[in-house]
Amino acid sequence: MAKLDFMAEELKRLRDVGLYNSIRTIASPQGAWLKIEGKDVLNLCSNNYLGLADHPRLIEAAKEILDEYGVGPGAVRSIAGTMIIHRELEKLLAEFKQVEDTLGLQSGFVANQAVIPAIGADAIFTDELNHASIIDGVRLTKAQRYIYKHNDVEDLAAKLEEGAQHERKLIITDGVFSMDGDIAPLDEIAKIAQEYNAILMVDDAHGEGVLGDHGRGIADYFKLHNGEVDIEIGTLSKAMGVVGGYVAGTRLLKEYLEQKARPFLFSSAVTVPDVAASIAAVRILMADDSLVKKLWDNAKYFQKAMRDLGFDTGKTQTPITPIMIGDAKKSSEFSKKLFQEDIFAMSIGYPTVPKGAARIRVMLSAAHSKEDLDFALSKFEKVGKELSLI
Ligand SMILES: *Cc1c(COP(=O)(O)O)cnc(C)c1O
């Protein structure tokens, strides 16, 4: 057997069980409609919640800064120095998140790899449905792991009781869970963290631009601005429409991470136009919450209509809209048929979601018009009936 034959075998297995992921190639900017394989399809997949990915102000900001500062950051910030514009974004994000300071990193994924090992916790308490980047961050530590039941504060308290002897305790949760769209009970978790003197960290990737006043995120949604949350992780790749990640918290936290976080010390920063576009995105959000409101109007409208049609939208509390199917093959067939009807909505199966809980995940955006949503609803109804799901 050739050395890499196992790869072909695994790919065949994935195809057989309906879990093979075919990646579409897009020949247009991100937006409500995409050009894929020569046709226009309605985009229900992206995390471009506010439609900022191709916003004229972001494009303009990225173009202008290129003439002033060029493209690349040269090397890692701790060695080659850091550019003024990266610092400007960090200051602006701190203002937006209402924290003392933030530290920019290459992505949300990387931000978790940066922070979790750097904390050096003796015990980590982590929600069973936390994002892969948190799971991998935890894997980089030698901490004792306590995995608590999803959004279950009683189980969290029981696990903290069990691990009470540990000195440095870290609780980590997603803010909004990306596969179900439900929200962590962060106010209750904060109380328990206080009680057990545990550091509290929340990953706000799907909360930013979505929850709270002007989309400030989950801490603002629960009005936790008085140090209840020690560490927030943010991303610039979802609602902000660009790419990059950051950690938000105290000045002390930032200073510590600049000395200790390995992705900060050993990997270069995002490029200059990324930063300029991100600054433009945050400024738009701070000045005007109309896109956030439109996002929620769209989400409520679409979700109600889907439920009225007889679809199961799970336990979502946000614009993330799972259409629960169950069987991975059926879910994948649903997605393919939708694509034939000019709807781009992906099927998500194991291991991203539990076995037997495959679903189509619809991501609503402020970029969608009401006509777009009505178009989607008519196609979901048609294909849902064809597959006897409704
Ligand atoms: C998407 C996501 C990330 C990764 O963010 P990127 O900036 O795309 O790397 C991290 N955490 C959570 C919870 C996410 O949903």
mmCIF file of C-alpha atoms and ligand atoms in Angstrom:
data_model
loop_
_atom_site.group_PDB
_atom_site.id
_atom_site.type_symbol
_atom_site.label_atom_id
_atom_site.label_comp_id
_atom_site.label_asym_id
_atom_site.label_seq_id
_atom_site.Cartn_x
_atom_site.Cartn_y
_atom_site.Cartn_z
ATOM 1 C CA MET A 1 0.000 0.000 0.000
ATOM 2 C CA ALA A 2 1.264 3.461 -0.877
ATOM 3 C CA LYS A 3 1.964 5.652 2.133
ATOM 4 C CA LEU A 4 -0.903 8.068 1.543
ATOM 5 C CA ASP A 5 -3.574 5.532 0.556
ATOM 6 C CA PHE A 6 -5.282 6.023 3.912
ATOM 7 C CA MET A 7 -6.284 9.471 2.695
ATOM 8 C CA ALA A 8 -8.215 8.120 -0.286
ATOM 9 C CA GLU A 9 -9.902 5.572 1.980
ATOM 10 C CA GLU A 10 -10.970 8.216 4.461
ATOM 11 C CA LEU A 11 -12.300 10.441 1.674
ATOM 12 C CA LYS A 12 -14.327 7.545 0.296
ATOM 13 C CA ARG A 13 -15.753 6.905 3.757
ATOM 14 C CA LEU A 14 -16.755 10.561 4.100
ATOM 15 C CA ARG A 15 -18.510 10.433 0.707
ATOM 16 C CA ASP A 16 -20.330 7.214 1.631
ATOM 17 C CA VAL A 17 -21.797 8.658 4.823
ATOM 18 C CA GLY A 18 -22.699 12.039 3.300
ATOM 19 C CA LEU A 19 -20.077 13.984 5.248
ATOM 20 C CA TYR A 20 -17.791 14.900 2.357
ATOM 21 C CA ASN A 21 -17.609 18.668 2.122
ATOM 22 C CA SER A 22 -17.529 20.086 -1.426
ATOM 23 C CA ILE A 23 -16.137 23.588 -1.325
ATOM 24 C CA ARG A 24 -17.747 25.960 -3.808
ATOM 25 C CA THR A 25 -15.661 28.510 -5.692
ATOM 26 C CA ILE A 26 -17.119 32.014 -5.721
ATOM 27 C CA ALA A 27 -16.546 34.418 -8.606
ATOM 28 C CA SER A 28 -17.995 37.579 -7.043
ATOM 29 C CA PRO A 29 -17.684 39.667 -3.885
ATOM 30 C CA GLN A 30 -19.431 38.460 -0.732
ATOM 31 C CA GLY A 31 -22.987 39.739 -0.569
ATOM 32 C CA ALA A 32 -26.621 38.649 -0.676
ATOM 33 C CA TRP A 33 -26.051 37.021 -4.069
ATOM 34 C CA LEU A 34 -22.951 35.171 -5.234
ATOM 35 C CA LYS A 35 -21.764 33.986 -8.614
ATOM 36 C CA ILE A 36 -20.970 30.288 -8.330
ATOM 37 C CA GLU A 37 -20.388 27.893 -11.224
ATOM 38 C CA GLY A 38 -21.658 30.486 -13.673
ATOM 39 C CA LYS A 39 -24.974 31.223 -11.995
ATOM 40 C CA ASP A 40 -26.297 33.642 -9.396
ATOM 41 C CA VAL A 41 -27.263 32.030 -6.109
ATOM 42 C CA LEU A 42 -28.727 33.499 -2.940
ATOM 43 C CA ASN A 43 -26.089 33.377 -0.216
ATOM 44 C CA LEU A 44 -27.361 31.869 3.049
ATOM 45 C CA CYS A 45 -23.974 30.600 4.238
ATOM 46 C CA SER A 46 -21.677 33.406 5.182
ATOM 47 C CA ASN A 47 -21.074 35.101 8.524
ATOM 48 C CA ASN A 48 -21.161 38.465 6.764
ATOM 49 C CA TYR A 49 -23.969 39.442 9.166
ATOM 50 C CA LEU A 50 -24.057 43.122 8.347
ATOM 51 C CA GLY A 51 -23.063 43.000 4.698
ATOM 52 C CA LEU A 52 -19.793 44.829 5.449
ATOM 53 C CA ALA A 53 -17.544 42.476 3.426
ATOM 54 C CA ASP A 54 -18.013 44.576 0.265
ATOM 55 C CA HIS A 55 -19.072 47.854 1.876
ATOM 56 C CA PRO A 56 -17.788 50.894 -0.090
ATOM 57 C CA ARG A 57 -16.338 52.546 3.037
ATOM 58 C CA LEU A 58 -14.268 49.452 3.868
ATOM 59 C CA ILE A 59 -13.020 49.149 0.283
ATOM 60 C CA GLU A 60 -12.097 52.839 0.200
ATOM 61 C CA ALA A 61 -10.247 52.628 3.547
ATOM 62 C CA ALA A 62 -8.249 49.593 2.408
ATOM 63 C CA LYS A 63 -7.296 51.276 -0.887
ATOM 64 C CA GLU A 64 -6.251 54.573 0.699
ATOM 65 C CA ILE A 65 -4.016 53.090 3.355
ATOM 66 C CA LEU A 66 -2.032 51.083 0.801
ATOM 67 C CA ASP A 67 -0.488 54.278 -0.573
ATOM 68 C CA GLU A 68 0.478 55.463 2.887
ATOM 69 C CA TYR A 69 1.724 52.282 4.610
ATOM 70 C CA GLY A 70 2.087 49.576 1.961
ATOM 71 C CA VAL A 71 0.860 46.039 2.473
ATOM 72 C CA GLY A 72 2.730 43.790 4.899
ATOM 73 C CA PRO A 73 3.757 44.236 8.548
ATOM 74 C CA GLY A 74 7.338 43.027 7.921
ATOM 75 C CA ALA A 75 7.706 40.458 10.688
ATOM 76 C CA VAL A 76 6.257 39.601 14.058
ATOM 77 C CA ARG A 77 5.302 42.691 16.024
ATOM 78 C CA SER A 78 7.477 41.925 19.046
ATOM 79 C CA ILE A 79 10.608 41.884 16.893
ATOM 80 C CA ALA A 80 10.032 44.256 13.970
ATOM 81 C CA GLY A 81 7.908 46.767 15.860
ATOM 82 C CA THR A 82 4.226 47.351 15.395
ATOM 83 C CA MET A 83 2.621 49.801 12.980
ATOM 84 C CA ILE A 84 0.610 52.765 14.169
ATOM 85 C CA ILE A 85 -2.473 51.530 12.383
ATOM 86 C CA HIS A 86 -2.548 48.203 14.281
ATOM 87 C CA ARG A 87 -2.476 50.176 17.540
ATOM 88 C CA GLU A 88 -5.228 52.478 16.289
ATOM 89 C CA LEU A 89 -7.495 49.490 15.627
ATOM 90 C CA GLU A 90 -6.801 48.089 19.112
ATOM 91 C CA LYS A 91 -7.754 51.426 20.720
ATOM 92 C CA LEU A 92 -10.919 51.693 18.662
ATOM 93 C CA LEU A 93 -11.953 48.123 19.472
ATOM 94 C CA ALA A 94 -11.441 48.852 23.179
ATOM 95 C CA GLU A 95 -13.801 51.799 22.900
ATOM 96 C CA PHE A 96 -16.323 49.698 20.994
ATOM 97 C CA LYS A 97 -16.198 46.834 23.503
ATOM 98 C CA GLN A 98 -16.067 49.214 26.491
ATOM 99 C CA VAL A 99 -12.927 47.640 27.919
ATOM 100 C CA GLU A 100 -9.544 49.116 28.868
ATOM 101 C CA ASP A 101 -7.663 47.701 25.900
ATOM 102 C CA THR A 102 -7.474 45.010 23.241
ATOM 103 C CA LEU A 103 -4.690 43.058 21.552
ATOM 104 C CA GLY A 104 -4.969 42.283 17.841
ATOM 105 C CA LEU A 105 -4.173 38.804 16.528
ATOM 106 C CA GLN A 106 -4.290 37.102 13.150
ATOM 107 C CA SER A 107 -7.736 35.540 13.537
ATOM 108 C CA GLY A 108 -10.325 34.515 16.090
ATOM 109 C CA PHE A 109 -9.004 30.967 15.904
ATOM 110 C CA VAL A 110 -5.495 32.177 16.650
ATOM 111 C CA ALA A 111 -6.717 34.415 19.479
ATOM 112 C CA ASN A 112 -7.879 31.310 21.334
ATOM 113 C CA GLN A 113 -4.541 29.576 20.723
ATOM 114 C CA ALA A 114 -2.836 32.717 22.034
ATOM 115 C CA VAL A 115 -4.782 33.235 25.229
ATOM 116 C CA ILE A 116 -5.686 29.830 26.606
ATOM 117 C CA PRO A 117 -2.169 28.386 26.989
ATOM 118 C CA ALA A 118 -0.764 31.762 28.120
ATOM 119 C CA ILE A 119 -3.100 31.855 31.115
ATOM 120 C CA GLY A 120 -1.395 28.778 32.534
ATOM 121 C CA ALA A 121 -4.528 27.606 34.332
ATOM 122 C CA ASP A 122 -4.424 24.555 36.606
ATOM 123 C CA ALA A 123 -7.994 23.655 35.694
ATOM 124 C CA ILE A 124 -10.147 24.616 32.698
ATOM 125 C CA PHE A 125 -13.939 24.397 32.743
ATOM 126 C CA THR A 126 -15.257 24.315 29.190
ATOM 127 C CA ASP A 127 -18.731 23.983 27.633
ATOM 128 C CA GLU A 128 -19.125 20.691 25.738
ATOM 129 C CA LEU A 129 -20.187 22.552 22.572
ATOM 130 C CA ASN A 130 -17.396 25.119 22.538
ATOM 131 C CA HIS A 131 -15.821 26.025 19.182
ATOM 132 C CA ALA A 132 -12.966 23.929 17.768
ATOM 133 C CA SER A 133 -10.500 26.785 18.337
ATOM 134 C CA ILE A 134 -11.262 26.666 22.069
ATOM 135 C CA ILE A 135 -10.954 22.887 22.157
ATOM 136 C CA ASP A 136 -7.570 23.109 20.424
ATOM 137 C CA GLY A 137 -6.480 25.945 22.713
ATOM 138 C CA VAL A 138 -7.281 23.771 25.727
ATOM 139 C CA ARG A 139 -5.327 20.901 24.147
ATOM 140 C CA LEU A 140 -2.228 23.105 24.193
ATOM 141 C CA THR A 141 -2.319 23.253 27.996
ATOM 142 C CA LYS A 142 -1.468 20.840 30.776
ATOM 143 C CA ALA A 143 -4.527 21.915 32.766
ATOM 144 C CA GLN A 144 -6.999 19.456 34.246
ATOM 145 C CA ARG A 145 -10.082 19.557 31.981
ATOM 146 C CA TYR A 146 -13.656 19.697 33.161
ATOM 147 C CA ILE A 147 -16.193 19.586 30.330
ATOM 148 C CA TYR A 148 -19.585 20.779 31.524
ATOM 149 C CA LYS A 149 -22.960 20.148 29.921
ATOM 150 C CA HIS A 150 -23.963 22.674 27.315
ATOM 151 C CA ASN A 151 -25.167 25.955 28.874
ATOM 152 C CA ASP A 152 -25.822 24.070 32.129
ATOM 153 C CA VAL A 153 -24.818 26.354 35.016
ATOM 154 C CA GLU A 154 -25.651 23.716 37.622
ATOM 155 C CA ASP A 155 -23.285 21.268 35.996
ATOM 156 C CA LEU A 156 -20.657 24.016 35.756
ATOM 157 C CA ALA A 157 -21.041 24.708 39.486
ATOM 158 C CA ALA A 158 -20.780 20.990 40.253
ATOM 159 C CA LYS A 159 -17.593 20.724 38.185
ATOM 160 C CA LEU A 160 -16.131 23.783 39.931
ATOM 161 C CA GLU A 161 -16.951 22.211 43.283
ATOM 162 C CA GLU A 162 -15.222 19.033 42.141
ATOM 163 C CA GLY A 163 -12.149 21.003 41.051
ATOM 164 C CA ALA A 164 -12.208 23.533 43.884
ATOM 165 C CA GLN A 165 -8.722 22.544 45.059
ATOM 166 C CA HIS A 166 -7.120 23.940 41.891
ATOM 167 C CA GLU A 167 -5.465 27.300 42.313
ATOM 168 C CA ARG A 168 -5.901 28.991 38.921
ATOM 169 C CA LYS A 169 -9.270 28.166 37.402
ATOM 170 C CA LEU A 170 -10.444 29.244 33.938
ATOM 171 C CA ILE A 171 -14.013 29.016 32.634
ATOM 172 C CA ILE A 172 -14.416 29.250 28.848
ATOM 173 C CA THR A 173 -17.624 29.519 26.864
ATOM 174 C CA ASP A 174 -18.738 30.553 23.412
ATOM 175 C CA GLY A 175 -21.055 33.564 23.651
ATOM 176 C CA VAL A 176 -23.333 32.516 20.801
ATOM 177 C CA PHE A 177 -23.038 28.871 19.773
ATOM 178 C CA SER A 178 -22.471 28.811 16.053
ATOM 179 C CA MET A 179 -24.280 25.598 15.136
ATOM 180 C CA ASP A 180 -27.473 26.141 17.172
ATOM 181 C CA GLY A 181 -27.602 29.917 17.564
ATOM 182 C CA ASP A 182 -28.313 29.758 21.295
ATOM 183 C CA ILE A 183 -26.770 32.203 23.785
ATOM 184 C CA ALA A 184 -24.648 31.293 26.825
ATOM 185 C CA PRO A 185 -26.233 32.392 30.146
ATOM 186 C CA LEU A 186 -23.225 34.621 30.736
ATOM 187 C CA ASP A 187 -24.806 36.543 33.640
ATOM 188 C CA GLU A 188 -25.284 33.337 35.617
ATOM 189 C CA ILE A 189 -21.891 31.974 34.583
ATOM 190 C CA ALA A 190 -20.301 35.247 35.768
ATOM 191 C CA LYS A 191 -21.895 34.826 39.209
ATOM 192 C CA ILE A 192 -20.528 31.310 39.541
ATOM 193 C CA ALA A 193 -17.097 32.446 38.322
ATOM 194 C CA GLN A 194 -17.133 35.082 41.046
ATOM 195 C CA GLU A 195 -18.178 32.553 43.671
ATOM 196 C CA TYR A 196 -15.356 30.153 42.797
ATOM 197 C CA ASN A 197 -12.798 32.861 42.024
ATOM 198 C CA ALA A 198 -12.409 31.535 38.478
ATOM 199 C CA ILE A 199 -11.205 33.587 35.503
ATOM 200 C CA LEU A 200 -14.051 33.993 33.003
ATOM 201 C CA MET A 201 -13.383 33.971 29.250
ATOM 202 C CA VAL A 202 -16.017 34.285 26.523
ATOM 203 C CA ASP A 203 -15.594 33.904 22.775
ATOM 204 C CA ASP A 204 -17.843 36.527 21.222
ATOM 205 C CA ALA A 205 -17.245 35.618 17.552
ATOM 206 C CA HIS A 206 -20.950 35.313 16.701
ATOM 207 C CA GLY A 207 -22.095 37.947 19.189
ATOM 208 C CA GLU A 208 -20.249 40.921 17.744
ATOM 209 C CA GLY A 209 -22.295 42.999 15.374
ATOM 210 C CA VAL A 210 -25.296 40.965 16.481
ATOM 211 C CA LEU A 211 -25.948 41.232 20.240
ATOM 212 C CA GLY A 212 -26.023 44.285 22.491
ATOM 213 C CA ASP A 213 -26.243 48.001 21.782
ATOM 214 C CA HIS A 214 -24.801 48.723 18.300
ATOM 215 C CA GLY A 215 -23.667 45.082 18.153
ATOM 216 C CA ARG A 216 -21.143 45.481 20.975
ATOM 217 C CA GLY A 217 -21.530 41.810 21.794
ATOM 218 C CA ILE A 218 -22.563 39.469 24.562
ATOM 219 C CA ALA A 219 -21.014 41.347 27.507
ATOM 220 C CA ASP A 220 -23.076 44.381 26.562
ATOM 221 C CA TYR A 221 -26.176 42.228 25.970
ATOM 222 C CA PHE A 222 -25.970 41.114 29.632
ATOM 223 C CA LYS A 223 -24.630 44.514 30.812
ATOM 224 C CA LEU A 224 -21.467 42.934 32.202
ATOM 225 C CA HIS A 225 -19.146 45.923 31.979
ATOM 226 C CA ASN A 226 -17.730 45.925 35.506
ATOM 227 C CA GLY A 227 -15.032 43.326 35.254
ATOM 228 C CA GLU A 228 -17.373 40.338 35.509
ATOM 229 C CA VAL A 229 -15.873 39.005 32.264
ATOM 230 C CA ASP A 230 -12.080 38.826 32.427
ATOM 231 C CA ILE A 231 -11.275 37.933 28.816
ATOM 232 C CA GLU A 232 -13.253 38.371 25.603
ATOM 233 C CA ILE A 233 -12.231 36.918 22.256
ATOM 234 C CA GLY A 234 -13.344 38.754 19.144
ATOM 235 C CA THR A 235 -13.101 38.223 15.423
ATOM 236 C CA LEU A 236 -13.042 40.695 12.554
ATOM 237 C CA SER A 237 -13.966 38.005 10.029
ATOM 238 C CA LYS A 238 -17.680 37.694 10.730
ATOM 239 C CA ALA A 239 -19.911 40.726 11.270
ATOM 240 C CA MET A 240 -16.960 43.080 10.688
ATOM 241 C CA GLY A 241 -16.548 41.651 7.200
ATOM 242 C CA VAL A 242 -12.734 41.542 7.105
ATOM 243 C CA VAL A 243 -10.280 39.153 8.791
ATOM 244 C CA GLY A 244 -8.381 39.147 12.078
ATOM 245 C CA GLY A 245 -8.960 38.450 15.731
ATOM 246 C CA TYR A 246 -8.416 40.109 19.075
ATOM 247 C CA VAL A 247 -8.490 39.732 22.828
ATOM 248 C CA ALA A 248 -10.348 42.329 24.893
ATOM 249 C CA GLY A 249 -9.937 43.055 28.595
ATOM 250 C CA THR A 250 -7.705 45.022 30.923
ATOM 251 C CA ARG A 251 -4.425 46.791 30.103
ATOM 252 C CA LEU A 252 -2.717 44.263 32.340
ATOM 253 C CA LEU A 253 -4.086 41.375 30.270
ATOM 254 C CA LYS A 254 -2.832 42.975 27.056
ATOM 255 C CA GLU A 255 0.632 43.675 28.458
ATOM 256 C CA TYR A 256 0.862 40.102 29.764
ATOM 257 C CA LEU A 257 -0.180 38.583 26.415
ATOM 258 C CA GLU A 258 2.349 40.714 24.522
ATOM 259 C CA GLN A 259 5.042 38.957 26.550
ATOM 260 C CA LYS A 260 3.497 35.493 26.714
ATOM 261 C CA ALA A 261 1.162 34.677 23.830
ATOM 262 C CA ARG A 262 3.025 32.547 21.302
ATOM 263 C CA PRO A 263 1.006 33.458 18.176
ATOM 264 C CA PHE A 264 1.730 37.111 19.010
ATOM 265 C CA LEU A 265 5.429 36.420 19.504
ATOM 266 C CA PHE A 266 5.993 34.018 16.622
ATOM 267 C CA SER A 267 3.569 34.957 13.831
ATOM 268 C CA SER A 268 3.147 38.190 11.879
ATOM 269 C CA ALA A 269 0.150 40.478 12.135
ATOM 270 C CA VAL A 270 -2.666 40.878 9.598
ATOM 271 C CA THR A 271 -1.908 43.189 6.683
ATOM 272 C CA VAL A 272 -2.322 46.958 6.564
ATOM 273 C CA PRO A 273 -5.458 46.986 4.357
ATOM 274 C CA ASP A 274 -7.090 44.394 6.658
ATOM 275 C CA VAL A 275 -6.575 46.765 9.567
ATOM 276 C CA ALA A 276 -7.805 49.855 7.701
ATOM 277 C CA ALA A 277 -10.943 48.039 6.578
ATOM 278 C CA SER A 278 -11.550 46.779 10.123
ATOM 279 C CA ILE A 279 -11.257 50.308 11.499
ATOM 280 C CA ALA A 280 -13.831 51.462 8.941
ATOM 281 C CA ALA A 281 -16.160 48.597 9.960
ATOM 282 C CA VAL A 282 -15.974 49.391 13.680
ATOM 283 C CA ARG A 283 -16.575 53.086 12.951
ATOM 284 C CA ILE A 284 -19.696 52.251 10.952
ATOM 285 C CA LEU A 285 -21.034 50.142 13.808
ATOM 286 C CA MET A 286 -20.289 52.766 16.443
ATOM 287 C CA ALA A 287 -21.997 55.519 14.465
ATOM 288 C CA ASP A 288 -25.084 53.680 13.314
ATOM 289 C CA ASP A 289 -27.011 50.598 14.452
ATOM 290 C CA SER A 290 -29.376 50.382 11.481
ATOM 291 C CA LEU A 291 -27.576 47.360 9.991
ATOM 292 C CA VAL A 292 -27.846 45.487 13.297
ATOM 293 C CA LYS A 293 -31.572 46.268 13.421
ATOM 294 C CA LYS A 294 -32.058 45.127 9.837
ATOM 295 C CA LEU A 295 -30.221 41.890 10.574
ATOM 296 C CA TRP A 296 -32.615 41.128 13.442
ATOM 297 C CA ASP A 297 -35.699 42.097 11.414
ATOM 298 C CA ASN A 298 -34.573 39.711 8.683
ATOM 299 C CA ALA A 299 -33.849 36.930 11.180
ATOM 300 C CA LYS A 300 -37.216 37.222 12.913
ATOM 301 C CA TYR A 301 -39.105 37.373 9.628
ATOM 302 C CA PHE A 302 -37.359 34.357 8.111
ATOM 303 C CA GLN A 303 -37.418 32.185 11.236
ATOM 304 C CA LYS A 304 -41.121 32.736 11.871
ATOM 305 C CA ALA A 305 -41.994 31.948 8.253
ATOM 306 C CA MET A 306 -39.881 28.762 8.348
ATOM 307 C CA ARG A 307 -41.606 27.581 11.523
ATOM 308 C CA ASP A 308 -44.995 28.396 9.981
ATOM 309 C CA LEU A 309 -44.010 26.161 7.057
ATOM 310 C CA GLY A 310 -43.380 23.357 9.540
ATOM 311 C CA PHE A 311 -39.585 23.374 9.707
ATOM 312 C CA ASP A 312 -37.770 22.779 12.990
ATOM 313 C CA THR A 313 -35.389 25.690 13.639
ATOM 314 C CA GLY A 314 -33.959 24.183 16.802
ATOM 315 C CA LYS A 315 -33.282 26.424 19.782
ATOM 316 C CA THR A 316 -31.876 29.489 18.061
ATOM 317 C CA GLN A 317 -32.040 32.879 19.789
ATOM 318 C CA THR A 318 -30.019 34.710 17.151
ATOM 319 C CA PRO A 319 -29.836 35.126 13.324
ATOM 320 C CA ILE A 320 -28.094 31.727 13.092
ATOM 321 C CA THR A 321 -30.889 29.494 11.829
ATOM 322 C CA PRO A 322 -30.452 25.726 11.892
ATOM 323 C CA ILE A 323 -32.987 23.776 9.853
ATOM 324 C CA MET A 324 -32.896 20.467 11.679
ATOM 325 C CA ILE A 325 -32.890 17.437 9.360
ATOM 326 C CA GLY A 326 -31.222 14.639 11.363
ATOM 327 C CA ASP A 327 -29.808 12.260 8.776
ATOM 328 C CA ALA A 328 -26.564 13.535 7.216
ATOM 329 C CA LYS A 329 -27.324 12.137 3.744
ATOM 330 C CA LYS A 330 -30.782 13.677 3.650
ATOM 331 C CA SER A 331 -29.409 16.986 4.841
ATOM 332 C CA SER A 332 -26.729 16.928 2.161
ATOM 333 C CA GLU A 333 -29.353 16.063 -0.490
ATOM 334 C CA PHE A 334 -31.486 18.982 0.734
ATOM 335 C CA SER A 335 -28.541 21.328 0.278
ATOM 336 C CA LYS A 336 -27.844 20.018 -3.247
ATOM 337 C CA LYS A 337 -31.471 20.426 -4.320
ATOM 338 C CA LEU A 338 -31.552 23.941 -2.899
ATOM 339 C CA PHE A 339 -28.480 24.762 -4.946
ATOM 340 C CA GLN A 340 -30.271 23.597 -8.106
ATOM 341 C CA GLU A 341 -32.939 26.145 -7.120
ATOM 342 C CA ASP A 342 -30.287 28.900 -6.796
ATOM 343 C CA ILE A 343 -30.054 28.776 -2.998
ATOM 344 C CA PHE A 344 -26.611 28.403 -1.408
ATOM 345 C CA ALA A 345 -27.165 26.892 2.044
ATOM 346 C CA MET A 346 -24.763 24.322 3.444
ATOM 347 C CA SER A 347 -25.481 21.070 5.162
ATOM 348 C CA ILE A 348 -23.566 20.580 8.390
ATOM 349 C CA GLY A 349 -22.944 17.132 9.822
ATOM 350 C CA TYR A 350 -20.744 15.206 12.226
ATOM 351 C CA PRO A 351 -18.213 16.038 13.683
ATOM 352 C CA THR A 352 -19.193 19.720 13.531
ATOM 353 C CA VAL A 353 -22.554 18.764 15.083
ATOM 354 C CA PRO A 354 -23.464 15.531 16.939
ATOM 355 C CA LYS A 355 -24.228 12.354 14.945
ATOM 356 C CA GLY A 356 -27.873 12.244 13.819
ATOM 357 C CA ALA A 357 -28.232 16.018 14.223
ATOM 358 C CA ALA A 358 -27.343 17.080 10.683
ATOM 359 C CA ARG A 359 -28.872 20.325 9.568
ATOM 360 C CA ILE A 360 -28.944 23.039 6.976
ATOM 361 C CA ARG A 361 -27.545 26.145 8.590
ATOM 362 C CA VAL A 362 -29.033 29.357 7.275
ATOM 363 C CA MET A 363 -27.154 32.550 8.085
ATOM 364 C CA LEU A 364 -29.261 35.678 7.775
ATOM 365 C CA SER A 365 -27.664 39.003 6.931
ATOM 366 C CA ALA A 366 -28.562 42.661 6.764
ATOM 367 C CA ALA A 367 -27.492 42.341 3.115
ATOM 368 C CA HIS A 368 -30.676 40.365 2.349
ATOM 369 C CA SER A 369 -33.756 42.167 1.089
ATOM 370 C CA LYS A 370 -37.262 41.031 1.932
ATOM 371 C CA GLU A 371 -37.585 39.776 -1.668
ATOM 372 C CA ASP A 372 -34.454 37.671 -1.150
ATOM 373 C CA LEU A 373 -35.954 36.098 1.947
ATOM 374 C CA ASP A 374 -39.282 35.421 0.234
ATOM 375 C CA PHE A 375 -37.393 33.794 -2.631
ATOM 376 C CA ALA A 376 -35.550 31.576 -0.128
ATOM 377 C CA LEU A 377 -38.765 30.666 1.699
ATOM 378 C CA SER A 378 -40.492 29.591 -1.521
ATOM 379 C CA LYS A 379 -37.545 27.338 -2.399
ATOM 380 C CA PHE A 380 -37.305 25.826 1.076
ATOM 381 C CA GLU A 381 -41.015 25.053 0.875
ATOM 382 C CA LYS A 382 -40.658 23.435 -2.557
ATOM 383 C CA VAL A 383 -37.623 21.286 -1.690
ATOM 384 C CA GLY A 384 -38.932 20.517 1.816
ATOM 385 C CA LYS A 385 -42.093 19.059 0.262
ATOM 386 C CA GLU A 386 -40.125 17.115 -2.355
ATOM 387 C CA LEU A 387 -38.116 15.478 0.425
ATOM 388 C CA SER A 388 -41.219 14.991 2.640
ATOM 389 C CA LEU A 389 -39.705 17.088 5.402
ATOM 390 C CA ILE A 390 -42.796 19.265 5.729
HETATM 391 C C1 LIG B 1 -15.631 31.608 13.716
HETATM 392 C C2 LIG B 1 -15.188 31.430 15.099
HETATM 393 C C3 LIG B 1 -13.843 31.549 15.432
HETATM 394 C C4 LIG B 1 -12.787 31.765 14.386
HETATM 395 O O1 LIG B 1 -12.746 33.058 13.942
HETATM 396 P P1 LIG B 1 -11.783 33.415 12.706
HETATM 397 O O2 LIG B 1 -11.516 34.858 12.874
HETATM 398 O O3 LIG B 1 -12.510 33.067 11.464
HETATM 399 O O4 LIG B 1 -10.563 32.588 12.887
HETATM 400 C C5 LIG B 1 -13.477 31.442 16.755
HETATM 401 N N1 LIG B 1 -14.399 31.199 17.705
HETATM 402 C C6 LIG B 1 -15.704 31.063 17.418
HETATM 403 C C7 LIG B 1 -16.659 30.803 18.514
HETATM 404 C C8 LIG B 1 -16.136 31.158 16.110
HETATM 405 O O5 LIG B 1 -17.425 31.007 15.823
#
